[in-house]
Coordinates of C-alpha atoms in Angstrom, one line a residue:
M59 CA 0.0 0.0 0.0
I60 CA 2.7 2.5 1.0
R61 CA 6.4 2.6 0.0
T62 CA 8.8 5.4 0.8
V63 CA 12.3 5.5 -0.5
N64 CA 14.9 7.9 1.1
L65 CA 12.2 10.2 2.3
N66 CA 13.4 13.6 3.6
K67 CA 11.7 16.5 5.2
I68 CA 13.7 19.7 5.9
F69 CA 12.2 22.8 7.6
R70 CA 14.0 26.1 6.8
T71 CA 13.9 29.5 8.3
E72 CA 16.2 32.4 7.7
E73 CA 18.5 31.3 10.5
V74 CA 18.0 27.6 10.9
E75 CA 17.6 24.4 8.8
T76 CA 16.1 21.4 10.6
T77 CA 16.0 17.9 9.2
A78 CA 12.9 16.3 10.5
L79 CA 13.1 13.1 8.4
D80 CA 16.4 11.8 7.1
N81 CA 16.3 9.1 4.3
V82 CA 13.3 7.2 5.7
S83 CA 12.5 4.0 3.7
L84 CA 9.5 2.2 4.8
E85 CA 7.0 -0.3 3.3
I86 CA 3.5 -1.0 4.7
K87 CA 1.3 -3.6 3.2
E88 CA -2.4 -3.6 2.9
K89 CA -4.2 -4.8 6.1
E90 CA -1.2 -4.3 8.3
F91 CA -1.3 -2.6 11.7
V92 CA 1.9 -0.6 12.2
S93 CA 2.8 1.2 15.4
I94 CA 5.3 4.1 15.3
M95 CA 7.2 5.0 18.4
G96 CA 10.0 7.4 19.4
P97 CA 10.8 10.4 21.7
S98 CA 9.2 13.8 21.1
G99 CA 10.8 15.6 18.2
C100 CA 12.0 12.5 16.5
G101 CA 9.9 13.0 13.3
K102 CA 6.8 10.9 14.1
S103 CA 4.2 13.6 13.4
T104 CA 6.1 14.8 10.3
L105 CA 6.1 11.3 8.9
M106 CA 2.4 11.0 9.7
N107 CA 1.6 14.3 8.0
I108 CA 3.4 13.1 4.8
L109 CA 1.8 9.6 4.9
G110 CA -1.6 11.3 5.3
L111 CA -0.9 13.7 2.4
L112 CA -1.2 16.7 4.6
D113 CA 2.3 17.7 3.6
N114 CA 4.9 16.9 0.8
P115 CA 8.4 15.6 1.5
S116 CA 11.4 17.7 0.6
G117 CA 13.0 14.7 -1.2
G118 CA 12.7 11.0 -1.9
E119 CA 9.9 8.9 -3.2
F120 CA 6.4 8.2 -1.7
H121 CA 4.3 5.6 -3.4
F122 CA 0.7 5.2 -2.3
L123 CA -1.4 2.4 -3.8
G124 CA 1.1 2.2 -6.6
T125 CA 1.0 6.0 -7.4
E126 CA 4.0 8.3 -6.8
V127 CA 2.4 11.1 -4.8
A128 CA 5.5 12.9 -3.4
K129 CA 5.1 16.0 -5.5
Y130 CA 1.3 16.2 -5.7
S131 CA -0.3 19.6 -5.5
E132 CA -2.5 20.5 -2.5
R133 CA -5.6 19.9 -4.6
Q134 CA -4.4 16.5 -5.7
R135 CA -3.4 15.6 -2.1
A136 CA -6.8 16.7 -0.8
Q137 CA -8.7 14.5 -3.4
F138 CA -6.5 11.5 -2.6
R139 CA -7.0 12.0 1.1
K140 CA -10.8 12.2 0.8
E141 CA -10.9 9.0 -1.2
N142 CA -8.5 6.8 0.8
I143 CA -7.6 8.0 4.3
G144 CA -9.4 8.4 7.7
F145 CA -7.7 10.3 10.5
V146 CA -8.0 9.9 14.3
F147 CA -6.3 12.6 16.4
Q148 CA -5.4 12.9 20.1
S149 CA -7.5 16.0 20.4
F150 CA -10.6 14.5 18.7
N151 CA -10.9 17.6 16.4
L152 CA -14.7 17.5 16.5
I153 CA -16.6 20.7 15.5
D154 CA -18.4 22.0 18.6
E155 CA -21.2 23.6 16.7
L156 CA -22.2 20.3 14.9
T157 CA -24.0 17.4 16.4
V158 CA -22.5 13.9 16.6
F159 CA -24.4 12.9 13.5
E160 CA -23.3 16.0 11.6
N161 CA -19.6 15.6 12.6
V162 CA -19.6 12.0 11.4
E163 CA -21.5 13.0 8.2
L164 CA -18.8 15.6 7.1
P165 CA -16.5 13.3 5.1
L166 CA -19.5 12.0 3.1
L167 CA -20.6 15.6 2.3
Y168 CA -17.1 16.2 0.9
L169 CA -17.5 13.1 -1.2
K170 CA -20.9 14.3 -2.5
V171 CA -22.7 11.2 -1.2
S172 CA -26.5 11.4 -1.5
T173 CA -28.6 12.4 1.5
S174 CA -30.2 9.0 1.9
E175 CA -26.9 7.2 1.6
R176 CA -25.3 9.6 4.1
K177 CA -28.0 8.9 6.6
R178 CA -27.8 5.2 6.2
R179 CA -24.0 5.1 6.5
V180 CA -23.8 7.5 9.5
N181 CA -26.4 5.6 11.5
E182 CA -24.7 2.3 10.6
V183 CA -21.3 3.4 11.8
L184 CA -22.7 5.1 15.0
E185 CA -24.5 1.8 15.8
R186 CA -21.3 -0.1 15.2
M187 CA -19.4 2.3 17.5
E188 CA -22.1 2.1 20.1
I189 CA -22.7 5.8 20.2
I190 CA -25.9 6.2 18.2
H191 CA -27.9 7.1 21.4
R192 CA -25.8 10.3 21.4
K193 CA -26.2 11.2 17.7
N194 CA -28.1 14.5 18.4
H195 CA -25.8 15.6 21.2
F196 CA -23.0 18.1 20.7
P197 CA -19.3 17.2 21.4
Q198 CA -19.2 19.2 24.7
Q199 CA -22.0 17.1 26.1
L200 CA -19.9 13.9 25.7
S201 CA -17.1 12.3 27.8
G202 CA -13.6 12.1 26.3
G203 CA -14.2 8.4 25.5
Q204 CA -17.4 9.1 23.8
Q205 CA -15.8 12.0 21.8
Q206 CA -13.1 9.6 20.6
R207 CA -15.8 7.1 19.5
V208 CA -17.3 9.8 17.4
A209 CA -13.9 10.7 16.0
V210 CA -13.3 7.0 15.0
S211 CA -16.8 6.9 13.5
R212 CA -16.0 10.0 11.4
A213 CA -12.7 8.4 10.3
I214 CA -14.3 5.2 9.1
V215 CA -17.7 6.4 7.7
S216 CA -16.2 6.7 4.2
N217 CA -14.7 3.2 4.3
P218 CA -11.1 4.4 3.9
K219 CA -8.4 2.0 2.9
L220 CA -6.1 3.5 5.6
I221 CA -6.6 4.8 9.1
L222 CA -3.9 7.2 10.5
A223 CA -4.2 7.4 14.3
D224 CA -1.9 10.1 15.9
E225 CA -1.8 9.4 19.7
P226 CA -5.5 8.3 19.7
T227 CA -5.4 7.4 23.4
G228 CA -3.4 10.4 24.6
N229 CA -6.2 12.3 26.2
L230 CA -8.0 9.2 27.6
D231 CA -7.9 7.3 30.8
S232 CA -6.8 3.7 30.6
K233 CA -10.3 2.2 30.3
N234 CA -11.3 4.4 27.4
G235 CA -7.8 4.1 25.9
D236 CA -8.2 0.3 25.9
E237 CA -11.6 0.6 24.2
V238 CA -10.2 2.8 21.4
M239 CA -7.4 0.3 20.9
R240 CA -10.0 -2.5 20.6
M241 CA -11.9 -0.5 18.0
L242 CA -8.8 0.1 15.9
S243 CA -7.8 -3.6 16.3
D244 CA -11.3 -4.7 15.1
L245 CA -11.1 -2.3 12.1
N246 CA -7.8 -3.8 11.2
D247 CA -9.2 -7.4 11.6
A248 CA -11.9 -6.3 9.1
G249 CA -9.3 -5.4 6.6
T250 CA -8.5 -1.7 7.1
T251 CA -4.8 -0.8 7.2
V252 CA -3.9 1.1 10.4
I253 CA -0.8 3.2 11.1
M254 CA -0.6 4.6 14.7
V255 CA 1.7 6.9 16.5
T256 CA 1.9 6.1 20.3
H257 CA 4.1 6.6 23.3
S258 CA 2.6 3.5 25.0
P259 CA 4.6 0.3 24.6
A260 CA 1.5 -1.7 25.6
Y261 CA -0.7 -0.1 22.9
A262 CA 2.1 -0.4 20.4
E263 CA 1.8 -4.2 20.8
Y264 CA -1.6 -4.1 19.2
G265 CA 0.4 -3.7 15.9
S266 CA 1.9 -6.5 13.9
R267 CA 5.0 -4.3 13.6
V268 CA 6.6 -1.5 15.7
V269 CA 8.8 1.0 14.0
H270 CA 11.1 3.1 16.2
L271 CA 12.1 6.6 15.0
F272 CA 15.0 8.6 16.4
D273 CA 16.3 11.9 15.1
G274 CA 14.4 11.4 11.8
H275 CA 15.8 7.9 11.2
I276 CA 14.2 4.5 11.5
V277 CA 16.4 2.8 14.0
T278 CA 14.6 -0.5 14.6
E279 CA 11.6 -2.4 13.3
N280 CA 10.2 -5.1 15.6
F281 CA 7.7 -7.7 14.5
N282 CA 5.1 -8.8 17.0
E283 CA 5.6 -12.5 17.5
K284 CA 1.9 -13.3 17.9
F285 CA 1.3 -12.2 14.3
H286 CA 4.3 -14.2 13.0
V287 CA 3.9 -17.7 14.4

């Protein structure tokens, strides 16, 4: 699904040049669950932004579903994102003025899905995530765990091929964090590719592979033995 070759990202100001990613080569197959770990400032978020087509690399190759996308324009990236990628963030990123239903519906509006089909798919995914009883509530009326359920619902309502989860349990207690990890694991079992950034070694073990970044480099890749028996 994803292949990067000598991927680089350099941030420049008038005084300073910072290398966030330094020759990162990585391959992720369809239906994998890959956890990415590393200390703050090691390049995890930069890598996720590039894999999610939110930013372009400074150099190297980035192939997504067989297409070289490293030099895509913003318009091309946006279209590719809408069609292929769902995002789950640490801060939920829900829109306070919209109900649960309306927040989850947003990706389908961007894809110009019909009204009746939007209603069917939103209700279906809210039922699946066990949050349909809150569909007319606003985000501020929900607990953190419930807000993350809504965020996961929004990420999967368009049936994306890839879920990118950036510290999805970071603002949750252990009970709700465990529940979010079970949801991501279930999505992966159903065939969705998942790439997750986490600081938690325990949650990283949900992945079939753990990639460790340090100073913009991949320093180790460990395969989870329970997936490779």
